[in-house]
Tab-separated table of C-alpha atoms and ligand atoms in Angstrom:
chain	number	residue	atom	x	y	z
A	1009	UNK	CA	11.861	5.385	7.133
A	1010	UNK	CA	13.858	2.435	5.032
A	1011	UNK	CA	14.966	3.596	1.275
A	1012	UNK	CA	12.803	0.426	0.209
A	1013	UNK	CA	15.209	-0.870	-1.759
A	1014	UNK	CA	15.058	-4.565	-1.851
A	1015	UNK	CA	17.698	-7.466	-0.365
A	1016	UNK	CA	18.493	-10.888	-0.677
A	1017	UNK	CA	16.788	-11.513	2.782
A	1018	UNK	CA	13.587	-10.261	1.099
A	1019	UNK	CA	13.374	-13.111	-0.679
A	1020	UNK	CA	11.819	-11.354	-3.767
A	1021	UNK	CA	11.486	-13.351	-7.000
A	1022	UNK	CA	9.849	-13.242	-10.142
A	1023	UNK	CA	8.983	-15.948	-13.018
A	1024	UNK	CA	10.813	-15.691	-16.350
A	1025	UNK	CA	7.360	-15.533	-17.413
A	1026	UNK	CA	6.545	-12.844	-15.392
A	1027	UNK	CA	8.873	-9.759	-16.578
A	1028	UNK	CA	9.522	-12.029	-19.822
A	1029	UNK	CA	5.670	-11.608	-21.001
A	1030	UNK	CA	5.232	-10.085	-23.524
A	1031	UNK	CA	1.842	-8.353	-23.994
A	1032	UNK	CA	0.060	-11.315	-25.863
A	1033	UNK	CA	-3.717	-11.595	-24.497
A	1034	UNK	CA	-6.785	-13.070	-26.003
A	1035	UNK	CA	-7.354	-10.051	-28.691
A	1036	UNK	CA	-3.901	-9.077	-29.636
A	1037	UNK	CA	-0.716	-9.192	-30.484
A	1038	UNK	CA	2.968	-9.282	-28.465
A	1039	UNK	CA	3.251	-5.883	-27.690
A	1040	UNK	CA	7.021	-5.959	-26.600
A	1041	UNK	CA	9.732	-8.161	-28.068
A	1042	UNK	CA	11.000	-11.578	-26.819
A	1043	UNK	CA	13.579	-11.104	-24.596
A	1044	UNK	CA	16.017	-14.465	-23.781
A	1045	UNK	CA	16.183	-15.965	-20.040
A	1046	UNK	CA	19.577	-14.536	-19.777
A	1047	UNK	CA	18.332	-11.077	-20.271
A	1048	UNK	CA	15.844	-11.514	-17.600
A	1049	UNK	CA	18.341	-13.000	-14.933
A	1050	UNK	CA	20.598	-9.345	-15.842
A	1051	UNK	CA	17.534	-7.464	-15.753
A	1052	UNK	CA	16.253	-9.096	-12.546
A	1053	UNK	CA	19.772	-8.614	-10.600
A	1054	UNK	CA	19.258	-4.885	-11.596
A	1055	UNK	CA	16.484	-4.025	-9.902
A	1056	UNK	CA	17.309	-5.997	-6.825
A	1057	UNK	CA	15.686	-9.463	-7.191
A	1058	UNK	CA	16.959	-12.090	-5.305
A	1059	UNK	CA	15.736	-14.892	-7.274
A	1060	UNK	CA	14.104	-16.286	-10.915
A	1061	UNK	CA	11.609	-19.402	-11.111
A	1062	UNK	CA	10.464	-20.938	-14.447
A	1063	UNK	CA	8.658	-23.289	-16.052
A	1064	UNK	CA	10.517	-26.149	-18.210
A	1065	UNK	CA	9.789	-24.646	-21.581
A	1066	UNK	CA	10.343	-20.374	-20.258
A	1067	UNK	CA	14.133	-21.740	-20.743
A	1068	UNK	CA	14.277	-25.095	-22.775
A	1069	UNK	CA	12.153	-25.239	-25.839
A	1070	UNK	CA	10.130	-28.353	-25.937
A	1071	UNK	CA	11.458	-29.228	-29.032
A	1072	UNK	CA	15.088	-28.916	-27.936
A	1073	UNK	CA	17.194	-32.348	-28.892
A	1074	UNK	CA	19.373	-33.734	-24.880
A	1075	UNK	CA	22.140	-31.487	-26.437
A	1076	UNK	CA	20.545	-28.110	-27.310
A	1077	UNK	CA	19.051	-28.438	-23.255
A	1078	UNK	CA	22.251	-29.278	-21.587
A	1079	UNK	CA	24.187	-26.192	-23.458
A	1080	UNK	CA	20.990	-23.718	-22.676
A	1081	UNK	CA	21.342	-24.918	-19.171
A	1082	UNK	CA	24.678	-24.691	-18.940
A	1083	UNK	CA	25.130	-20.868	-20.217
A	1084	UNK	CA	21.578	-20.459	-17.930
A	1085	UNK	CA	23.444	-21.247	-15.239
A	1086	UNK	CA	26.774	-19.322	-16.070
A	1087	UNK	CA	24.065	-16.191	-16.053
A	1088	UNK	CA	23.093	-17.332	-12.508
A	1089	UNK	CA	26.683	-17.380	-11.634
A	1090	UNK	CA	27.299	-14.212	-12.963
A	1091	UNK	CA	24.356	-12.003	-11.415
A	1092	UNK	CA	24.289	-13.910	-8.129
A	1093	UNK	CA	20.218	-14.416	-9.099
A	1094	UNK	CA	18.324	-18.387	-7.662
A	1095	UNK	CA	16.106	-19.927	-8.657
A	1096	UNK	CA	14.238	-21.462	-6.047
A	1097	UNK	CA	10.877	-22.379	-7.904
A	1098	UNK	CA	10.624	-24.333	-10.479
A	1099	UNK	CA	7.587	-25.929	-12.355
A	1100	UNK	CA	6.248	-27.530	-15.868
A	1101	UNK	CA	4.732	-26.174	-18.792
A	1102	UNK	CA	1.354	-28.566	-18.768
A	1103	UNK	CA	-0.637	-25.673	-20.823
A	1104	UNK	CA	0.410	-24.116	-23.612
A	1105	UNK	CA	0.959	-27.004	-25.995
A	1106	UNK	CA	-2.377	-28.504	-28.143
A	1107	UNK	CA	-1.741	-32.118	-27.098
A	1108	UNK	CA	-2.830	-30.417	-22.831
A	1109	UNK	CA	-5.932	-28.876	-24.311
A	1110	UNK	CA	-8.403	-31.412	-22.611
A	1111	UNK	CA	-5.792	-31.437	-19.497
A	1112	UNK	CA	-2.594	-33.076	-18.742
A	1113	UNK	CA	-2.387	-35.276	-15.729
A	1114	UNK	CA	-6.702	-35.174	-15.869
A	1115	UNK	CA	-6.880	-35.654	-19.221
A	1116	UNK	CA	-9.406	-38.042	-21.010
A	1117	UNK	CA	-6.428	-39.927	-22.416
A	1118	UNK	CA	-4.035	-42.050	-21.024
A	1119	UNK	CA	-1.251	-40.859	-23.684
A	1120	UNK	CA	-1.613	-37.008	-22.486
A	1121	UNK	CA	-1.224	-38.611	-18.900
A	1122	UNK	CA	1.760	-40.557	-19.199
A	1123	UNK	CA	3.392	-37.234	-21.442
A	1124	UNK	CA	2.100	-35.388	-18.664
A	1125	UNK	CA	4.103	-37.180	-15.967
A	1126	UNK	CA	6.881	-37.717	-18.337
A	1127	UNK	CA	7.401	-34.272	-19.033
A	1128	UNK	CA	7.205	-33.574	-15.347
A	1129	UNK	CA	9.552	-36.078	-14.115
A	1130	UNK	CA	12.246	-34.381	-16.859
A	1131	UNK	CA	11.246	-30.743	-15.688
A	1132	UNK	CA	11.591	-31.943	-12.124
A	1133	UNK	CA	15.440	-33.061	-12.959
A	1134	UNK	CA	15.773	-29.689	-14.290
A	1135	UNK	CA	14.526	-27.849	-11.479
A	1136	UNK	CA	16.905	-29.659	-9.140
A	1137	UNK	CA	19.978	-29.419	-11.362
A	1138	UNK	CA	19.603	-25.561	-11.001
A	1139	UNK	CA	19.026	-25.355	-7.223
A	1140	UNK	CA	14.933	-25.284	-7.086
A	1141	UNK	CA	13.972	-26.476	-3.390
A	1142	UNK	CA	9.874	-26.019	-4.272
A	1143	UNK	CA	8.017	-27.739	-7.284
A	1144	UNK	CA	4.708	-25.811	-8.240
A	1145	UNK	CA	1.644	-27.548	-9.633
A	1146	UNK	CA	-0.740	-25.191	-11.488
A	1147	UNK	CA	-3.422	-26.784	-12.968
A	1148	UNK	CA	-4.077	-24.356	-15.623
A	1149	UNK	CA	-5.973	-27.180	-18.054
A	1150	UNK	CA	-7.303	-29.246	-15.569
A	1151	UNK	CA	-10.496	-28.945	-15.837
A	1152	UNK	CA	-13.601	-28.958	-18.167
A	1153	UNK	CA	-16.264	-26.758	-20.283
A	1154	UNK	CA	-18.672	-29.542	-20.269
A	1155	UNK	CA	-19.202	-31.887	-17.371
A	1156	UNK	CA	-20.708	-34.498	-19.937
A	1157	UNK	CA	-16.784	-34.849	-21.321
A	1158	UNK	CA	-15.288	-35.274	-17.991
A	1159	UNK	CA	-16.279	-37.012	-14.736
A	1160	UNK	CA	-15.072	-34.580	-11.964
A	1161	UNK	CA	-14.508	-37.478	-9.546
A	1162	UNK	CA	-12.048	-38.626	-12.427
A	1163	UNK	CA	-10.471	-35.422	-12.759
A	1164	UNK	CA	-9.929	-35.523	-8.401
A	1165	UNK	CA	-8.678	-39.395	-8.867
A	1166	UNK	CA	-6.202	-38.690	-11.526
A	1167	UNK	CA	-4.981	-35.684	-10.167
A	1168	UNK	CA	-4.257	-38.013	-7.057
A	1169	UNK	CA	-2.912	-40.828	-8.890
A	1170	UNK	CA	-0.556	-38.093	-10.627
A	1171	UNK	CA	0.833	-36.774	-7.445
A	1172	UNK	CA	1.468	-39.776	-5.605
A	1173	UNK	CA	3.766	-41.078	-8.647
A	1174	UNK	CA	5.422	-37.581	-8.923
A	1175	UNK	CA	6.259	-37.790	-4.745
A	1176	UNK	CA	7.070	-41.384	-4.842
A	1177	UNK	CA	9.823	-40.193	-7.761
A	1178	UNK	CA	11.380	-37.244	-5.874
A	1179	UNK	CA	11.920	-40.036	-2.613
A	1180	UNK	CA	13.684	-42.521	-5.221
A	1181	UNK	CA	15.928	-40.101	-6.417
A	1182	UNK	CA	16.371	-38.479	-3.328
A	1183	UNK	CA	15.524	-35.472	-3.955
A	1184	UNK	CA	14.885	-32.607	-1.590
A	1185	UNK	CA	11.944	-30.893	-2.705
A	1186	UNK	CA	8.319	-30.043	-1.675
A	1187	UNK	CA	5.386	-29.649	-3.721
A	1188	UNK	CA	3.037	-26.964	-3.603
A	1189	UNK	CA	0.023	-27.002	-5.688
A	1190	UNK	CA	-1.473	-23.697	-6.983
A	1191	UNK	CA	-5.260	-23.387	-6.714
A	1192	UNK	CA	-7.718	-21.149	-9.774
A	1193	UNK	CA	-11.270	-20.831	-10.270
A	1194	UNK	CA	-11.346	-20.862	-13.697
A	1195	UNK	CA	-9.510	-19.622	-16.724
A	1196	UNK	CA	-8.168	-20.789	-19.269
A	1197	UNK	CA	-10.635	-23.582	-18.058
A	1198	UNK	CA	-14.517	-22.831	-17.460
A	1199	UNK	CA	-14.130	-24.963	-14.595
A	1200	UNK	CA	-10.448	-25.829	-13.218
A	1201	UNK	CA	-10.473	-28.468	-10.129
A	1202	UNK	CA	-9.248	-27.698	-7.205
A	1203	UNK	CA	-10.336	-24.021	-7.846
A	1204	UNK	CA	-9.776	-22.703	-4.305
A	1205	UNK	CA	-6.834	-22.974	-1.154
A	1206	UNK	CA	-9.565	-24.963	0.799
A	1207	UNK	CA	-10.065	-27.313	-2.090
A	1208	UNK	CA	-6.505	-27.865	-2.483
A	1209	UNK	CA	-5.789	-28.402	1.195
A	1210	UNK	CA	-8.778	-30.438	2.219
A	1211	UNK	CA	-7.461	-32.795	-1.063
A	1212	UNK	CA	-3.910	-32.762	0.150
A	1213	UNK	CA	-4.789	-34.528	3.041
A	1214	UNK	CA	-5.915	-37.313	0.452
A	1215	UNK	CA	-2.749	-38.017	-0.876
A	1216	UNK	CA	-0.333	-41.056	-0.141
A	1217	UNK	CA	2.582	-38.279	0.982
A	1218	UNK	CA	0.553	-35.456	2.236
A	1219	UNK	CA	3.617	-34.410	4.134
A	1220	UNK	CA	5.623	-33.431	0.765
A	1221	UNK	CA	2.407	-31.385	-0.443
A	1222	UNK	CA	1.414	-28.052	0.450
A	1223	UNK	CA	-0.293	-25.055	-1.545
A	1224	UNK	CA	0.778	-22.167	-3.438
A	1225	UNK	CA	-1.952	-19.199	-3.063
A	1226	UNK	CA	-2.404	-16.522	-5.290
A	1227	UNK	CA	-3.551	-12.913	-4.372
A	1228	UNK	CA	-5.740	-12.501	-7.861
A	1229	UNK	CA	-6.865	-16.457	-8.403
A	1230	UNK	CA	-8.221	-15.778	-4.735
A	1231	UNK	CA	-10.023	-13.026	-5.592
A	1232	UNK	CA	-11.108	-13.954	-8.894
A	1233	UNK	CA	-13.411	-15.879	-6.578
A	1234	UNK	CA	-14.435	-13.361	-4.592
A	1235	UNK	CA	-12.559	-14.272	-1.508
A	1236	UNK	CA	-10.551	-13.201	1.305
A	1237	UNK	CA	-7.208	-14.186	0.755
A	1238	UNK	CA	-5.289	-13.681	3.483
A	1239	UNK	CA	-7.949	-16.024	5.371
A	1240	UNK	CA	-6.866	-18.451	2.843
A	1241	UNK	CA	-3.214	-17.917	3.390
A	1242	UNK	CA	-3.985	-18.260	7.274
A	1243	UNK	CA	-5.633	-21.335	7.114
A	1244	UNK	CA	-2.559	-23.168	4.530
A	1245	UNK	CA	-0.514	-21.350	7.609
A	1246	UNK	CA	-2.271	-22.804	10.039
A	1247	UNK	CA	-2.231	-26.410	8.317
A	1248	UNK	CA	1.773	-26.014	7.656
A	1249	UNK	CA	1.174	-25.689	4.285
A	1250	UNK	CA	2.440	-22.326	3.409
A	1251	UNK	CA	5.254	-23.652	1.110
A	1252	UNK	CA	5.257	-20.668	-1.784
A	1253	UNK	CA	2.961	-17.779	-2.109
A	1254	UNK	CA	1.694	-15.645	-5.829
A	1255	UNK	CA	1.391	-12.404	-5.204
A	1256	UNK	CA	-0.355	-9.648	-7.502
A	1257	UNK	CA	-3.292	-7.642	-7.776
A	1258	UNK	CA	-6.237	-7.166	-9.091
A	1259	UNK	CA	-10.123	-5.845	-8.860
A	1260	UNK	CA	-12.804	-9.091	-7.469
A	1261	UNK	CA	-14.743	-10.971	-10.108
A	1262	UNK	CA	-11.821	-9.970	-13.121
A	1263	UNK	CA	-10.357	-12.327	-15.813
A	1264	UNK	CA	-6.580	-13.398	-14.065
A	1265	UNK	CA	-5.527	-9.907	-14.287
A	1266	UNK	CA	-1.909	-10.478	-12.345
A	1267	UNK	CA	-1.424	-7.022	-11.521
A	1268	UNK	CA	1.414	-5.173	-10.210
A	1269	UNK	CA	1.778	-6.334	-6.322
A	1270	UNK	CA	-0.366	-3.632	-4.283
A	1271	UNK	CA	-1.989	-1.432	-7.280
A	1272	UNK	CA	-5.363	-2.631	-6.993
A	1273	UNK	CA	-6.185	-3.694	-3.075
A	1274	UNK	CA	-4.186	-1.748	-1.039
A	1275	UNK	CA	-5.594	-2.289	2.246
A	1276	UNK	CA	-6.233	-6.475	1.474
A	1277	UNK	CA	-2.688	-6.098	0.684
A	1278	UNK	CA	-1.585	-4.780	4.057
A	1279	UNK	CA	-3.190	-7.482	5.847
A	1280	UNK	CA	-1.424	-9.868	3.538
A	1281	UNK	CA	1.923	-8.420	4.220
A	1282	UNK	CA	1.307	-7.896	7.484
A	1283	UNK	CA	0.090	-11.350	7.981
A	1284	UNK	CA	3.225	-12.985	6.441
A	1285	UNK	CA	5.741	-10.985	8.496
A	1286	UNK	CA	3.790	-11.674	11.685
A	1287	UNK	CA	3.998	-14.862	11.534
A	1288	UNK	CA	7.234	-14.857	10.805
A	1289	UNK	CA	7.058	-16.907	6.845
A	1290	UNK	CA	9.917	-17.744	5.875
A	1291	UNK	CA	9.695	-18.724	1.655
A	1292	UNK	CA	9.900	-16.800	-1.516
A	1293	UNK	CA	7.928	-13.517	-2.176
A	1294	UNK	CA	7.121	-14.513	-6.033
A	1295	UNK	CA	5.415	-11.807	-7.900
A	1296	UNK	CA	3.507	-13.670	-10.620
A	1297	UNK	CA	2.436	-10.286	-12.135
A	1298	UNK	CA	3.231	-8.753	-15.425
A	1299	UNK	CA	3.492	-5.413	-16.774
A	1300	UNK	CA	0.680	-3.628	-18.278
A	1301	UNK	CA	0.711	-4.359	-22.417
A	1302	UNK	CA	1.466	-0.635	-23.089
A	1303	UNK	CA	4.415	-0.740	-20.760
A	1304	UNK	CA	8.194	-1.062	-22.832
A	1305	UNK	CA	11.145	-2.701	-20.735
A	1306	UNK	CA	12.247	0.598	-18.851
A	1307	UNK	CA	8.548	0.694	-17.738
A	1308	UNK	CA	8.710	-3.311	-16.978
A	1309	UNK	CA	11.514	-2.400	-15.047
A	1310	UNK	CA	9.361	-0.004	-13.073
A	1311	UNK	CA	6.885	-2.628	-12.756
A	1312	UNK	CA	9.343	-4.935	-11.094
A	1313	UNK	CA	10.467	-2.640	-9.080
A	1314	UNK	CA	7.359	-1.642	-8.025
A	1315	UNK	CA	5.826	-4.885	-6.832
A	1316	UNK	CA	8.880	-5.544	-4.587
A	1317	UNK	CA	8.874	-0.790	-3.308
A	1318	UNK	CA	5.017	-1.707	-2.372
A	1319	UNK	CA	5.517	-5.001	-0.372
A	1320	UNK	CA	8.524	-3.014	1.478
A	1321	UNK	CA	6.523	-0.293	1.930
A	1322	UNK	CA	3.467	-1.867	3.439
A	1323	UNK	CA	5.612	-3.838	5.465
A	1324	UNK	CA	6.556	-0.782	7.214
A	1325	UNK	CA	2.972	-0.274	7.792
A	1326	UNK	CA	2.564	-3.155	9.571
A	1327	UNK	CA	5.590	-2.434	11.218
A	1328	UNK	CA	3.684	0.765	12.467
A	1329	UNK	CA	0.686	-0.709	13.096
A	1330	UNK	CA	2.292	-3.221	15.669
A	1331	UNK	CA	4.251	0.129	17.307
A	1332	UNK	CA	0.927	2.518	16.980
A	1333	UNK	CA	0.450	2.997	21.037
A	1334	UNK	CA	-3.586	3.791	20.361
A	1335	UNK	CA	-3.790	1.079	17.877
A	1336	UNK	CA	-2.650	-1.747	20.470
A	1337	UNK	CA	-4.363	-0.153	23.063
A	1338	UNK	CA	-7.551	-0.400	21.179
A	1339	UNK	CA	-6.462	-4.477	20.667
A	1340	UNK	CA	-5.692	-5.063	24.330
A	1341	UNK	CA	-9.203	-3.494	25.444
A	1342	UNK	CA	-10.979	-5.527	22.291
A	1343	UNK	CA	-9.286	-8.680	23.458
A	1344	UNK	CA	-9.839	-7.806	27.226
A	1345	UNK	CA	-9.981	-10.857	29.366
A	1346	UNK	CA	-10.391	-11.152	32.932
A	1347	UNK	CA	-9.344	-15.126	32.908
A	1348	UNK	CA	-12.627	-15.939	34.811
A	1349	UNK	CA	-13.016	-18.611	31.529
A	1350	UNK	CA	-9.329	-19.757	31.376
A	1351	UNK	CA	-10.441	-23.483	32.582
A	1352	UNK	CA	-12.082	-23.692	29.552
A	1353	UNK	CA	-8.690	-23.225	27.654
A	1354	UNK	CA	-7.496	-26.804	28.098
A	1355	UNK	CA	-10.627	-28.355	26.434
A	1356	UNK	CA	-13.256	-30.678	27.486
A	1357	UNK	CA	-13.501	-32.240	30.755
A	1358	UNK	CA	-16.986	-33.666	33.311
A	1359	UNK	CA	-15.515	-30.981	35.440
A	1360	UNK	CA	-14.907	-27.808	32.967
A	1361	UNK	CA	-18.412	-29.147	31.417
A	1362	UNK	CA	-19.979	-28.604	34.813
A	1363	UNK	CA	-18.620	-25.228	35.902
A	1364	UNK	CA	-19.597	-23.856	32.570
A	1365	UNK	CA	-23.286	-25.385	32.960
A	1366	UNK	CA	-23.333	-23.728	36.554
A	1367	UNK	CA	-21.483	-20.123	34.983
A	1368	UNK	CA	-23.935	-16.838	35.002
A	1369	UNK	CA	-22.935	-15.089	31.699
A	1370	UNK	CA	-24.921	-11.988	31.460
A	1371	UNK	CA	-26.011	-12.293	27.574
A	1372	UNK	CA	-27.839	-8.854	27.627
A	1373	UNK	CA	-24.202	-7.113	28.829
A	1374	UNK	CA	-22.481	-9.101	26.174
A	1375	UNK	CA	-24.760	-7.750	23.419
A	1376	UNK	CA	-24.596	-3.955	25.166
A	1377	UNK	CA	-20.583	-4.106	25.151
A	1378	UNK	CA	-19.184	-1.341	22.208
A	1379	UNK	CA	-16.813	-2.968	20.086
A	1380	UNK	CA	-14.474	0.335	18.596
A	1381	UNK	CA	-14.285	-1.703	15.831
A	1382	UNK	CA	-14.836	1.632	13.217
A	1383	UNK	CA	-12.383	3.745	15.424
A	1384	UNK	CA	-9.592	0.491	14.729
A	1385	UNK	CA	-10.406	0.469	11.566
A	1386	UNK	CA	-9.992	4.505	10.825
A	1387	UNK	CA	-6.790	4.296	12.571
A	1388	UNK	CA	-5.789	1.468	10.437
A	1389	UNK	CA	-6.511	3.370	7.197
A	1390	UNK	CA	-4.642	6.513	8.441
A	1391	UNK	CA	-1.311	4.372	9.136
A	1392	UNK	CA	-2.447	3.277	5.274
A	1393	UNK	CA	-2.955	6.869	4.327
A	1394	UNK	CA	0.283	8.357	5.770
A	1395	UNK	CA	-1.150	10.706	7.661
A	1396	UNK	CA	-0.533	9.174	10.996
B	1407	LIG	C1	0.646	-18.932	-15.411
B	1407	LIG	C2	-0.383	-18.792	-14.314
B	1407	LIG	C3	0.232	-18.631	-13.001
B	1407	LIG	C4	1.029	-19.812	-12.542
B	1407	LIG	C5	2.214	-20.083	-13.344
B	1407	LIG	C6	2.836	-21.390	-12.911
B	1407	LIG	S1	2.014	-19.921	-15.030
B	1407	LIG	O1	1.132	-17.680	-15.756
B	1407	LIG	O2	-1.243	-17.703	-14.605
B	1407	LIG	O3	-0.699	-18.276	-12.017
B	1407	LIG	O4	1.530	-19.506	-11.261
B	1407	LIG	O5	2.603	-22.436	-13.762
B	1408	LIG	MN1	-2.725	-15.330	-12.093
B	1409	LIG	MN1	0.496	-17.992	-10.166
């Protein structure tokens, strides 16, 4: 059994938004008080992360005059030095300020667009000049309440027209980063586009660099929509478009709750994890979560380390599951195959097309056939359970 304690190689970040929040929701107050980026990075290299990401404004005020930003970068990045912490995420701040509150790159007016892009091409600089390698889009405004203000075929074409002049910019300056777009139902919006993985992947295919583009999933903005979300992870996977992944927890059908990682959905959680280390992914474990708003900054502490204990944890699981002699023999005799149908494997041909139109297949003996499908699934939760 590992110690759990958490290494560079696990690739374990957080967003100075993330540990930084500060208890603020809808119907109350800050319930802990600001603490500075710097802090963060100190408090982050103390509990083992490896890296920090952060929006534009988490570290520059958007207010700050060219001189107040290059002297906050530069002791930022003294901080970095110091604690050995990355940052290898970086992304922009198109939410929290009035002029975004009809959108930023889909808003109704052209003004908020060009600021949009503007303020992305600046926060874009500033992700490079500290190291960032992936540039998230999370469309937090994008969206509408009433369909009358907004024309959602609009809101797809500007959203295109936005990331085809944000791509064509990173070539020109040569930069070497990818973008992954970050897919929510709905909140703060009523309606956000591109509210799901499949949305975001079926429009990425759409766009003039589709190559540069790729998704960023999130555990609770998945399940917010009642979905499974390591089937949406698999299919970005499948589509090479795995580029950054959100994880957190929470209950289906919740406001964005962004839970610690694992305290909600154990079990969907194990498939995630076990999913990722299968396949062998190779990015950032970000934990967009935040502590609970009764928690202090010992207990967001805990918190941190918590998300990054759990994901170690069930990735011994999986780690037993693979080794778990019954387990695999239950897969090998679910997955049974006698090759009589291995012609079929190379696709269609006249000839595979007639052998298969010629084939007995005994349907009733198909339908007969036990599937241990409950005893896997037992076995699975004891490995979960401990007792195994
Ligand atoms: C915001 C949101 C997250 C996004 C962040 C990136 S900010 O907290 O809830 O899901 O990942 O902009
Ligand atoms: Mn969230
Ligand atoms: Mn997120």
């Amino acid at each position: 059994m590992s110690n759990y304690n958490p290494k560079p190689a696990d690739k374990f970040t957080f967003g100075l938004w993330t540990v930084g929040n500060i208890g603020r929701d809808p119907f109350g107050e800050a319930t802990r008080k600001v603490i500075s980026p710097i802090q963060i990075v100190h408090m982050l290299a103390e509990v083992g992360a490896w890296g920090v990401n952060l929006h534009d404004n988490d570290l520059v005020p958007i207010d700050a005059t060219l001189s107040e930003r290059d002297q906050i970068v530069a002791n930022f990045k003294k901080a970095l030095d110091d604690s050995g912490i990355v940052v290898p995420m970086a992304t922009t701040n198109l939410f929290t300020d009035p002029a975004f509150k009809d959108g930023a790159f889909t808003s109704n007016d052209p003004n908020v667009r060009a600021y949009a892009l503007q303020k992305t091409m600046n926060a874009i600089d500033l992700g490079i000049e500290l190291g960032a390698k992936i540039y998230v889009f999370w469309g937090g405004r994008e969206g509408s309440e009433s369909d009358s203000a907004k024309n959602p075929l609009d809101g797809i074409k500007r959203m295109r027209d936005a990331m085809n002049f944000l791509c064509e910019y990173v070539k020109d300056q040569d930069y070497d980063l990818k973008f992954a777009l970050e897919p929510k139902p709905n909140e703060p919006r009523s309606n956000i586009y591109l509210p799901t993985v499949g949305h975001a992947l079926a429009f990425i295919e759409t766009l003039d660099n589709p190559d540069m583009c790729g998704v960023n999933p999130e555990v609770a903005h998945e399940h917010m929509a009642g979905l499974n979300f390591t089937h949406g992870v698999a299919q970005a996977w499948d589509a090479g478009k795995l580029f950054h992944i959100d994880l957190n927890d929470q209950l289906f059908g919740r406001y964005d709750q962004d839970f610690r990682f694992g305290s909600e959905m154990i079990k969907q959680n194990f498939y995630l994890v076990k999913f990722l280390e299968d396949v062998g992914y190779g990015g950032s474990r970000h934990f967009d979560a935040h502590a609970y708003r009764s928690s202090n900054y010992d207990d967001v502490r805990e918190f941190a380390k918590g998300c990054m204990r759990t994901y170690l944890i069930l990735k011994e699981k999986a780690a037993q599951f693979n080794a778990d002699a019954e387990i695999q023999a239950l897969l090998a005799e679910i997955n049974d195959d006698d090759g009589s149908f291995d012609y079929l494997n190379s696709g269609y041909s006249q000839d595979a097309a007639a052998k298969l139109r010629s084939a007995e297949i005994d349907r009733v003996a198909l339908g007969e056939r036990n599937l241990p499908y409950e005893k896997l699934d037992q076995l699975t939760m004891e490995v979960l359970l401990g007792v195994r």
